[in-house]
Structures are given as C-alpha cells and as structure tokens.
Short mmCIF file of C-alpha atoms and ligand atoms in Angstrom, two decimals:
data_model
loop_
_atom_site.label_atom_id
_atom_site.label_comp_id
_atom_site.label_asym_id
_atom_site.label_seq_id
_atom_site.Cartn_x
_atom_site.Cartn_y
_atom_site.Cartn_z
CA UNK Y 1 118.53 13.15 -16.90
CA UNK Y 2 121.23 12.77 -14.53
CA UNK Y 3 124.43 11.08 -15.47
CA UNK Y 4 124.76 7.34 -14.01
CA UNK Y 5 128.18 5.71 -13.69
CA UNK Y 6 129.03 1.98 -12.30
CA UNK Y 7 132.10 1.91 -10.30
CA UNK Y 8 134.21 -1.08 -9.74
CA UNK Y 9 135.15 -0.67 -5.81
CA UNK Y 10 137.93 -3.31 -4.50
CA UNK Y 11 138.08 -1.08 -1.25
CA UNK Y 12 141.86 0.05 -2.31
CA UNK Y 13 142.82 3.41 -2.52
CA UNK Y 14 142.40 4.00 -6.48
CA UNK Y 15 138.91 2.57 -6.39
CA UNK Y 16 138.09 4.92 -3.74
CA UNK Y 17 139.82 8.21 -5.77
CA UNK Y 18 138.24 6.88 -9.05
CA UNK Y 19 134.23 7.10 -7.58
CA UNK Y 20 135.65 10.33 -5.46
CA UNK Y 21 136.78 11.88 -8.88
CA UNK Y 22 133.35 10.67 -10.60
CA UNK Y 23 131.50 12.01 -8.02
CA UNK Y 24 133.10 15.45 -7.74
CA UNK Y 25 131.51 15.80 -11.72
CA UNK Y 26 127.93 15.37 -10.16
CA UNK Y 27 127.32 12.02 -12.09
CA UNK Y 28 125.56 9.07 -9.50
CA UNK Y 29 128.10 6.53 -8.47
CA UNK Y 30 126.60 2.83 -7.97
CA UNK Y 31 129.21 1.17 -6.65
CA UNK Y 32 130.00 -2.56 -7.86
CA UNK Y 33 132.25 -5.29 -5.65
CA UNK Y 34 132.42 -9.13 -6.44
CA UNK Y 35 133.37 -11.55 -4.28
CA UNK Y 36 133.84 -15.58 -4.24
CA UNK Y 37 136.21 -17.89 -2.21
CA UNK Y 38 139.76 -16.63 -2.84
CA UNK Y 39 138.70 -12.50 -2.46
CA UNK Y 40 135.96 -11.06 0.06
CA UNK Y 41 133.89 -7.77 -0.15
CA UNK Y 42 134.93 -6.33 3.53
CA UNK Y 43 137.38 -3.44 1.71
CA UNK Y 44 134.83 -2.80 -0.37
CA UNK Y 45 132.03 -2.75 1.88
CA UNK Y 46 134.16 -0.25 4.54
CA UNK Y 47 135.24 2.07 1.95
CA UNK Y 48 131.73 2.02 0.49
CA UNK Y 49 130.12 3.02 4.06
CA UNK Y 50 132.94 5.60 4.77
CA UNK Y 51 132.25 7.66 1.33
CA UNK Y 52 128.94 6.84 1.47
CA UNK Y 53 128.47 5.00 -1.66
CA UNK Y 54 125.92 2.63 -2.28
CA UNK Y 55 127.77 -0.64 -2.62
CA UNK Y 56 126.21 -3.77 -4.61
CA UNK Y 57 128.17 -6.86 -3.79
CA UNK Y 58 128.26 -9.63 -6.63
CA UNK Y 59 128.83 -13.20 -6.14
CA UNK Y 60 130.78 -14.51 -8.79
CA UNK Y 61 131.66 -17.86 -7.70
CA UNK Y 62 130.79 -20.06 -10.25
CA UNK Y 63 131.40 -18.43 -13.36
CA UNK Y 64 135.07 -17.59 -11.96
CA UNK Y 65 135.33 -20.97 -11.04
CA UNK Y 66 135.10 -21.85 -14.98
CA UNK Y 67 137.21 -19.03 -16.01
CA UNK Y 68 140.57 -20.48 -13.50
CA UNK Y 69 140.78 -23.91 -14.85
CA UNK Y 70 141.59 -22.69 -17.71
CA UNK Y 71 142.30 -18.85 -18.39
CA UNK Y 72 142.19 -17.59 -21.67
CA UNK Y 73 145.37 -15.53 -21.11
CA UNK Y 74 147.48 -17.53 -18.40
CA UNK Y 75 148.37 -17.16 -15.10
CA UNK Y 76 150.38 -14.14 -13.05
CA UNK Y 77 153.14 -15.60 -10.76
CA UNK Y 78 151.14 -17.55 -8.99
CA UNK Y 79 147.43 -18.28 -9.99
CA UNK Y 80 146.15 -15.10 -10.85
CA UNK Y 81 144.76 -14.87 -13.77
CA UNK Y 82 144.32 -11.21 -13.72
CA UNK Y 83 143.50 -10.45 -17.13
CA UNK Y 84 140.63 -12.76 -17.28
CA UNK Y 85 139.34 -12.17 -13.67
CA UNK Y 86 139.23 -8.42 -14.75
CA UNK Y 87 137.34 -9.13 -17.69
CA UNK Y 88 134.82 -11.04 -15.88
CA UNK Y 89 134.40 -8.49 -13.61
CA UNK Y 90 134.21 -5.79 -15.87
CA UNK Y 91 131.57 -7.82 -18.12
CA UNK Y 92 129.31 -8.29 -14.93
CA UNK Y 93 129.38 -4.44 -14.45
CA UNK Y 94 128.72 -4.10 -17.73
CA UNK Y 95 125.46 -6.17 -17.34
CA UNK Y 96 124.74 -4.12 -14.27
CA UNK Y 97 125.11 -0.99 -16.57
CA UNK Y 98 122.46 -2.36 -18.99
CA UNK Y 99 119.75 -3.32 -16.62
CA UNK Y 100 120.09 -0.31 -14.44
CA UNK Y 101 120.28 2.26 -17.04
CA UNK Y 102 124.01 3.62 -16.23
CA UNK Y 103 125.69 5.34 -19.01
CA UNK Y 104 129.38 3.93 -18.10
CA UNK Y 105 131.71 1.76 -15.95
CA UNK Y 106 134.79 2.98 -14.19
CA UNK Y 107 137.57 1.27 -12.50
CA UNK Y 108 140.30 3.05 -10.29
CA UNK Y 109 143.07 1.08 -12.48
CA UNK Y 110 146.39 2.93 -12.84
CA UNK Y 111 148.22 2.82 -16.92
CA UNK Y 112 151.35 1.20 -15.68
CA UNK Y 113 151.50 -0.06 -12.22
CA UNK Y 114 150.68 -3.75 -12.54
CA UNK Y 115 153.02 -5.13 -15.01
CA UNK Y 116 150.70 -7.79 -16.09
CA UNK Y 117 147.21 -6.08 -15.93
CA UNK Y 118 147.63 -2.64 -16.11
CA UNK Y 119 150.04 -2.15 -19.21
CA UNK Y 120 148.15 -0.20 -22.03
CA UNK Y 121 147.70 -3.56 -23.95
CA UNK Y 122 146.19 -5.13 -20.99
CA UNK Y 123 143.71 -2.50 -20.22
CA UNK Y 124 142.84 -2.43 -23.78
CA UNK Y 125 142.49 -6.35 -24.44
CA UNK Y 126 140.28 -6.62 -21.31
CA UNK Y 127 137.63 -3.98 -22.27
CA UNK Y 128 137.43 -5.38 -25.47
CA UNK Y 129 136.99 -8.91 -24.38
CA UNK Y 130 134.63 -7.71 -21.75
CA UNK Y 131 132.00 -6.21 -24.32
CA UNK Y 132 132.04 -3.26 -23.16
CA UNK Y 133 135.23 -1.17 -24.15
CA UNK Y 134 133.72 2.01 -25.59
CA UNK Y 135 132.22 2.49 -21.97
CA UNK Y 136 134.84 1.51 -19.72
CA UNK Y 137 136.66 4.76 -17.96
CA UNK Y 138 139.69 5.06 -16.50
CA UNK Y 139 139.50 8.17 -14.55
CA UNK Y 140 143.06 8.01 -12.82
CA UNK Y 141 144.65 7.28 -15.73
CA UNK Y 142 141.97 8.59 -18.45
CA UNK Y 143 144.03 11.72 -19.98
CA UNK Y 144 146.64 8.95 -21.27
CA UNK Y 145 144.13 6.31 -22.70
CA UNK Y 146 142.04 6.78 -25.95
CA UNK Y 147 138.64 8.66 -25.75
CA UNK Y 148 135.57 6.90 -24.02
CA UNK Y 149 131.83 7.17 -25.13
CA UNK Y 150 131.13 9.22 -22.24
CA UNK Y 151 133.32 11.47 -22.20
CA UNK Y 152 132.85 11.55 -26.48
CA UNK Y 153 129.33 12.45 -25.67
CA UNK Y 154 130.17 15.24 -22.90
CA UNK Y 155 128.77 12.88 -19.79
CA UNK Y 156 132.41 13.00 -18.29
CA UNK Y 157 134.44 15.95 -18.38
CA UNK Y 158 137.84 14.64 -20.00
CA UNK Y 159 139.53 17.53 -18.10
CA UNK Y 160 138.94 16.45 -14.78
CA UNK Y 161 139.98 13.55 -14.85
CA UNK Y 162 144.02 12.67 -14.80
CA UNK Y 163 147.21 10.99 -16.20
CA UNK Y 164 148.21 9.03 -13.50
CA UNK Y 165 151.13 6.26 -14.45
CA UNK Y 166 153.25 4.06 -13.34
CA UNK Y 167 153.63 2.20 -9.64
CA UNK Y 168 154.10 5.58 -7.58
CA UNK Y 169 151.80 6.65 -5.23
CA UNK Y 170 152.69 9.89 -4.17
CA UNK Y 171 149.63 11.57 -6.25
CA UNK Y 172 147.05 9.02 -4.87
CA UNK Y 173 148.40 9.96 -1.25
CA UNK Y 174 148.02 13.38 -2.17
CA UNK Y 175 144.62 13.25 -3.59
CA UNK Y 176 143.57 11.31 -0.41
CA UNK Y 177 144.80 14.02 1.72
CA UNK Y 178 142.88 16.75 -0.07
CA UNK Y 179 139.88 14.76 0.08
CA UNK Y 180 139.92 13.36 3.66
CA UNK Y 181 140.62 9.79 3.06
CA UNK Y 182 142.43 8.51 5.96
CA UNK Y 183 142.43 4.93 7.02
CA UNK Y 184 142.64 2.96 3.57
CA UNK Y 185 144.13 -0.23 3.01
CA UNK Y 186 147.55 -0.88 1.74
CA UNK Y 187 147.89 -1.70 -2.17
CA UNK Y 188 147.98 -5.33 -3.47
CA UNK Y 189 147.04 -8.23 -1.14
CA UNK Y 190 143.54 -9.85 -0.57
CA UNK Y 191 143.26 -12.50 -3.47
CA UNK Y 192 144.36 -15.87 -2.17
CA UNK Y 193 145.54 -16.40 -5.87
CA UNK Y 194 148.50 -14.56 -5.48
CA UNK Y 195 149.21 -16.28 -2.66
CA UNK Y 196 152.42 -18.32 -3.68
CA UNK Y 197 151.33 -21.87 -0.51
CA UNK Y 198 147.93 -20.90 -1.75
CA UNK Y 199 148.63 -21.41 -5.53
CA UNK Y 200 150.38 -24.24 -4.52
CA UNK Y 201 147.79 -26.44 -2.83
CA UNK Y 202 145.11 -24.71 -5.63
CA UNK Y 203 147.16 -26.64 -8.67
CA UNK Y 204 147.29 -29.71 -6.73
CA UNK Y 205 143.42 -29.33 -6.15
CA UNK Y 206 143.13 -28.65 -9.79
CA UNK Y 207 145.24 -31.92 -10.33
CA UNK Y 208 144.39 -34.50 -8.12
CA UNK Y 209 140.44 -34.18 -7.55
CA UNK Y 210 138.95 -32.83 -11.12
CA UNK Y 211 135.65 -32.96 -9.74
CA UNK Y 212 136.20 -30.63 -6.68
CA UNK Y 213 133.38 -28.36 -5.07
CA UNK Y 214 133.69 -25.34 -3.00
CA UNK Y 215 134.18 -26.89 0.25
CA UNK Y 216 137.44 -28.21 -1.08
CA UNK Y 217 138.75 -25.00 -1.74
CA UNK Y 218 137.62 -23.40 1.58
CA UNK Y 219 139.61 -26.39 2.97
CA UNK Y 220 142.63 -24.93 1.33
CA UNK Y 221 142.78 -22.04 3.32
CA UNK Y 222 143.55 -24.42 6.41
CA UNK Y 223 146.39 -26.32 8.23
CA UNK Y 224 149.26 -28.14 7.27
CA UNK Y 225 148.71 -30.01 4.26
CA UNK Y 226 149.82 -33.56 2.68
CA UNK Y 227 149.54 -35.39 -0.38
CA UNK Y 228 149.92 -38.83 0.68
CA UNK Y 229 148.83 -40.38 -3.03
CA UNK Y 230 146.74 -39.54 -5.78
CA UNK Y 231 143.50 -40.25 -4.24
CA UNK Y 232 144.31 -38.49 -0.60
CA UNK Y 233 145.57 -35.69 1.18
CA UNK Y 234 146.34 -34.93 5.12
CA UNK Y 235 145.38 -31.31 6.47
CA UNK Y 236 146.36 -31.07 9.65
CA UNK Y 237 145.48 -27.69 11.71
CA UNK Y 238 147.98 -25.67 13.28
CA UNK Y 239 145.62 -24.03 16.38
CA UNK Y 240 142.40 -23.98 17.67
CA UNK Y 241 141.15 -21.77 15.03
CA UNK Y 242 141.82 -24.07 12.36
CA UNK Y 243 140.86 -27.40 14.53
CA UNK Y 244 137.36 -25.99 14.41
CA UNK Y 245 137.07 -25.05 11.00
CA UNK Y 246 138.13 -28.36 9.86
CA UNK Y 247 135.76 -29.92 11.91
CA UNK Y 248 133.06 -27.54 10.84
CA UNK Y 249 134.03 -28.28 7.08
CA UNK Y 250 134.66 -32.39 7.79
CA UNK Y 251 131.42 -33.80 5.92
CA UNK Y 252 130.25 -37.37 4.10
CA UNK Y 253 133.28 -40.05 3.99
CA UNK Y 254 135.70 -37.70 5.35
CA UNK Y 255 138.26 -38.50 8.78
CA UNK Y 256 138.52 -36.81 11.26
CA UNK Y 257 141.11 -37.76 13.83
CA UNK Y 258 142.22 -37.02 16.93
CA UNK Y 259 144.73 -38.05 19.65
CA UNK Y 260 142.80 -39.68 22.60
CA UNK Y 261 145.49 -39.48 25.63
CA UNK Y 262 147.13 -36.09 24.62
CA UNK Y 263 146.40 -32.33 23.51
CA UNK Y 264 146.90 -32.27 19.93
CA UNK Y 265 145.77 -31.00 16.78
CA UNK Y 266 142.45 -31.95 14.13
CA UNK Y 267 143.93 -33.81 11.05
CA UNK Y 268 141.36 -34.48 8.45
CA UNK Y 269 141.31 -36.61 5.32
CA UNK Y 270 138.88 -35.49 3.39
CA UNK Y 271 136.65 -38.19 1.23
CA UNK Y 272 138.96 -41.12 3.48
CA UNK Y 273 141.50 -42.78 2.48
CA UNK Y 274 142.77 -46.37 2.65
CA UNK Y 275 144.37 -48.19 5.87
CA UNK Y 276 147.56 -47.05 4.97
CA UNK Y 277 146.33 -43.80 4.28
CA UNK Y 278 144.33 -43.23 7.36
CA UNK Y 279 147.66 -44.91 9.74
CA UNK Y 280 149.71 -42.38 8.15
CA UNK Y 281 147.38 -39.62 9.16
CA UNK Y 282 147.00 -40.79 12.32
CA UNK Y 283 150.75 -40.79 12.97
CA UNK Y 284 150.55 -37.11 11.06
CA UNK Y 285 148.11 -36.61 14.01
CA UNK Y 286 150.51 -37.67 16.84
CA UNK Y 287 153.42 -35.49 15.33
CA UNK Y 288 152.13 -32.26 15.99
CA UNK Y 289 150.42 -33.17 18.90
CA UNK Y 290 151.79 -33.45 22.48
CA UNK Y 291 152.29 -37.67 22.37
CA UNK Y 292 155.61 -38.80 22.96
CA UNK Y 293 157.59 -39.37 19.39
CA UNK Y 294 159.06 -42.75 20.28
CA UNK Y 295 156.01 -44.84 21.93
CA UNK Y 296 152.94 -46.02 20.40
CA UNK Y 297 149.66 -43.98 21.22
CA UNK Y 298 145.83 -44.13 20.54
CA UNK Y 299 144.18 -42.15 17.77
CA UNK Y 300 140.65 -42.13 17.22
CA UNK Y 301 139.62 -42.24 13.20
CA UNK Y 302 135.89 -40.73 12.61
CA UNK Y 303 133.64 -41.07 10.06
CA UNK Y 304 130.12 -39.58 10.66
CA UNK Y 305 129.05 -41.62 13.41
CA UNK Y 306 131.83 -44.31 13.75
CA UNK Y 307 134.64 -44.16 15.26
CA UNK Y 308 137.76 -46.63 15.57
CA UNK Y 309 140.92 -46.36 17.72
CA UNK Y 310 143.90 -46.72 16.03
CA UNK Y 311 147.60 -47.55 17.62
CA UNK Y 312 150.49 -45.53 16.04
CA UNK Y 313 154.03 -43.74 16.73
CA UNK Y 314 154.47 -40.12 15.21
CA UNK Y 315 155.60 -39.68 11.45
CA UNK Y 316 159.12 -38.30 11.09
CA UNK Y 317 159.18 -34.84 10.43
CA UNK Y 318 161.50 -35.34 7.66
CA UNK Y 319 159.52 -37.63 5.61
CA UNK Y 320 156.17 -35.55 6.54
CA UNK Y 321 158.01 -32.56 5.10
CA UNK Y 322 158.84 -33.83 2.19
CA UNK Y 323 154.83 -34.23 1.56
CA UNK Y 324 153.70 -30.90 2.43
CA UNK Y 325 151.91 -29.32 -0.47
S1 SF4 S 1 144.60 -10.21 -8.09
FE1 SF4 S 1 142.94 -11.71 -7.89
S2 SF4 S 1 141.08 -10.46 -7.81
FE2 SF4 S 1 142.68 -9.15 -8.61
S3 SF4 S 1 142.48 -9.37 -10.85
FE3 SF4 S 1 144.04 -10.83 -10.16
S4 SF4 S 1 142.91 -12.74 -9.88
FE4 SF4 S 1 141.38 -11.08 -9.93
#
C-alpha cells in the first residue's frame, strides 16, 4: 500500500518545500488549507495548482471563532493566538488523516523561526494538544525534533528529511532554486490577527458587542472607524471600494448615510444608534466629504426603506481623532 501523508499548505515557501520534500520520498501528498474571515486560501490554492497538489480547503470559521475569545495559551503581539490556531488546524488534519486513511500529517514549520510558535516547546505543546503528536512531521526541521511514528515505522525516510533552524532563509531559497520554485510569496503576512489597527478594532468588537456575528467582523476590515459609546460605532469608508462594501454589508437597523449636495464618503452605523449618535455620524459624514467645514449641510440617514434628511456642520478632526478605534 502506498504511503499517504496530509500536508498543511499556507501557500508560503516552507509549506511548499515540506510537500516538495514528502513527495520526492514517493509518499501521496493531500494537501490541507483552512480558511475563515481573518486568513484566505488564495496562497494556498496557487501554490497547490503550481506543484500540482491536490488542495482541500477547510472552513474553519466557527470553531476558530470559539477558540479567539478566549485562547488557551494567550495572544502573540497582537491577536494571534498562534499556538491555539495551530492546534486547531493541526487537529482538523488530523481528522482528515483518520477518515481518509493517511498515515501522517506534515507542516512546513521551521524549529526556531517564530519566537512564539515555532520554539521546540511550542511545536511540542501543540501536537500534543492537537491529538495527534506521534504523527505530526516536521520535515524541514525533522532531523532536530524527536522521532515520529512514521518515520519509527520506516514510512518516511528520517534521512531525507533536514535540520533546518532558526529565522534564515538562505536554505529554503536554495532548495527552491534546485527545485524550480519561482514566484512564492514573501514570509509572514496574511492573518488579519497580526494586524496591529486590525487587533485593535477586533478587541473592541470582542468588548463592546458580545453577541457579534460574522458580518461584524467583515465590517472590520473597512473604513475609518469610531466608537462613539458603548452601544455604537461610526465606520466611515475611505474610497469607492469601501463605500460599496459597506453598503453591500449595511443590513436590518443599520444607517447608512450620505451627503446629499456634495461627493463624499458612505458612513455606516451599524445596528443605529440614538439622535445624538446618528447627528454625530452625520457630521462624521460631512468631514471627509467635499461639504464646506463651516456651514450647515444636508445628510440623508437610511434605514431599510426610510430615509430622513438631517442638517449638520462637519465634526472637528481633532475630536473625531481622538475616537478612532
Ligand atoms: S498567524 Fe494567524 S493563521 Fe497563523 S497561526 Fe497565528 S493566528 Fe493562526
């Protein structure tokens, strides 16, 4: 029977060496990639198709949802909870493993070059927490890191694989050369929790609306954004671009307002606000619109079908400022 290994593919370069290094042994490579609103597939899906792997994408929204409120084993800088989100990920591969009959997982992870996920503790607590450890390979690294069942049992060849360490990349270049891989994507980057304005507007999601659904984190990818008081919030967009997608994403109770005589910009308030509230966000409106700062102008204020004009001068910048989230 031919040996079957489940490989964790972010799109990076490691993930791409790791299933080139599996591969080169003759063992099938199913690729694995998981996405949900703060990381897509794309990387994976373009690396997938350019070393022809076959690529199942996971949607992990929900039960990574659960895991960020309240990580077992904190948050990165920002709100990455990278030990966690690896464990998750590395438990759904592991129930990929066991209904597809795969003998192991692999990940392209490097001992060493993410100080808070990739130090030998790190990549030990996560396998074990995952429920999988005994089968979870690290091929770039593997030489350095105890025995694995696979390669105990002579599916892996221990000696092809490496001892990669640390945050240089001058082997993984090389290796990419000798294999042909041009084109990849630059390290890090690609997981809105790392993203310090991101984080930001995620913890004052977290703390202002406990009962949040996905649409109110999509918002948070958008605009300028307020906190006006504990029940509302201001996003404002900053182009056409993010105009539409507020509009696209205004639903129910939300505002959506507009100036009426001038170009200007979308501002939503999403679930409404009061009539201070909503003023305030008009005059948010006006600001970064095209109205004249010093004389009053018309807003419109919409709500599903209704819609009421509303008189108001532009916010000061300095006090709008001191808002922004
Ligand atoms: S950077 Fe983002 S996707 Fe990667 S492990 Fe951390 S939380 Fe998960």
């Amino acid at each position: 029977m031919k040996v079957k290994g489940i490989g964790l593919l972010s799109g990076g370069l490691d993930s791409i060496l790791a299933v080139k290094l599996i591969m080169l042994q003759g063992i099938d490579v199913l690729g694995v990639t998981f996405q949900n609103p703060f990381f897509g597939a794309q990387k994976a899906r373009i690396a997938a198709k350019k070393i022809e792997l076959p690529l199942l994408t996971v949607d992990i929204t929900e039960e990574h949802l659960k895991m960020l409120k309240a990580p077992k084993y904190g948050y990165g800088k920002n709100m990455n909870p990278c030990i966690d989100c690896h464990t998750l990920m590395l438990n759904n591969a592991g129930r990929i493993m066991d209904y597809s009959g795969a003998d192991f997982i692999f990940t392209g992870e490097v001992l060493g070059q993410r100080s808070m996920s990739q130090t030998k503790q790190s990549l030990h607590v996560v396998a074990k927490n995952s429920g999988y450890q005994e089968y979870i390979l690290r091929p770039l690294s593997a030489q350095l890191l105890p025995e694995t069942k696979p390669e105990i049992e002579g599916k892996v060849d221990r000696q092809k694989l490496l001892a990669i360490f640390g945050k240089g990349r001058k082997q993984q270049i090389e290796m990419a050369r000798r294999y042909g891989i041009i084109d990849y994507p630059a390290p890090a980057g690609g997981c809105l929790l790392t993203d310090p304005m991101f984080s930001k507007r995620l913890r004052d999601l977290f703390t202002y609306n406990k009962d949040f659904r996905i649409r109110d984190i999509e918002l948070l990818k958008y605009g300028r954004q307020f906190r006006i008081n504990e029940f509302s919030k201001v996003i404002v967009g900053r182009n056409s671009f993010e105009n539409e997608a507020l509009q696209k994403l205004s639903e129910g109770e939300d505002v959506v307002i507009h100036m009426t005589q001038y170009p200007g910009p979308t501002a939503l308030v999403p679930y409404g606000g009061d009539d201070t509230t909503l003023l305030y966000a008009a005059s948010l409106c006006a600001l970064y619109s095209d109205a004249p700062k010093d004389e009053e102008v018309v807003a419109l204020c919409r709500t599903g079908n209704t819609s009421k004009p509303i008189m108001i001068k532009a916010a000061q910048r300095e006090d709008s400022e001191s808002l922004m989230i």
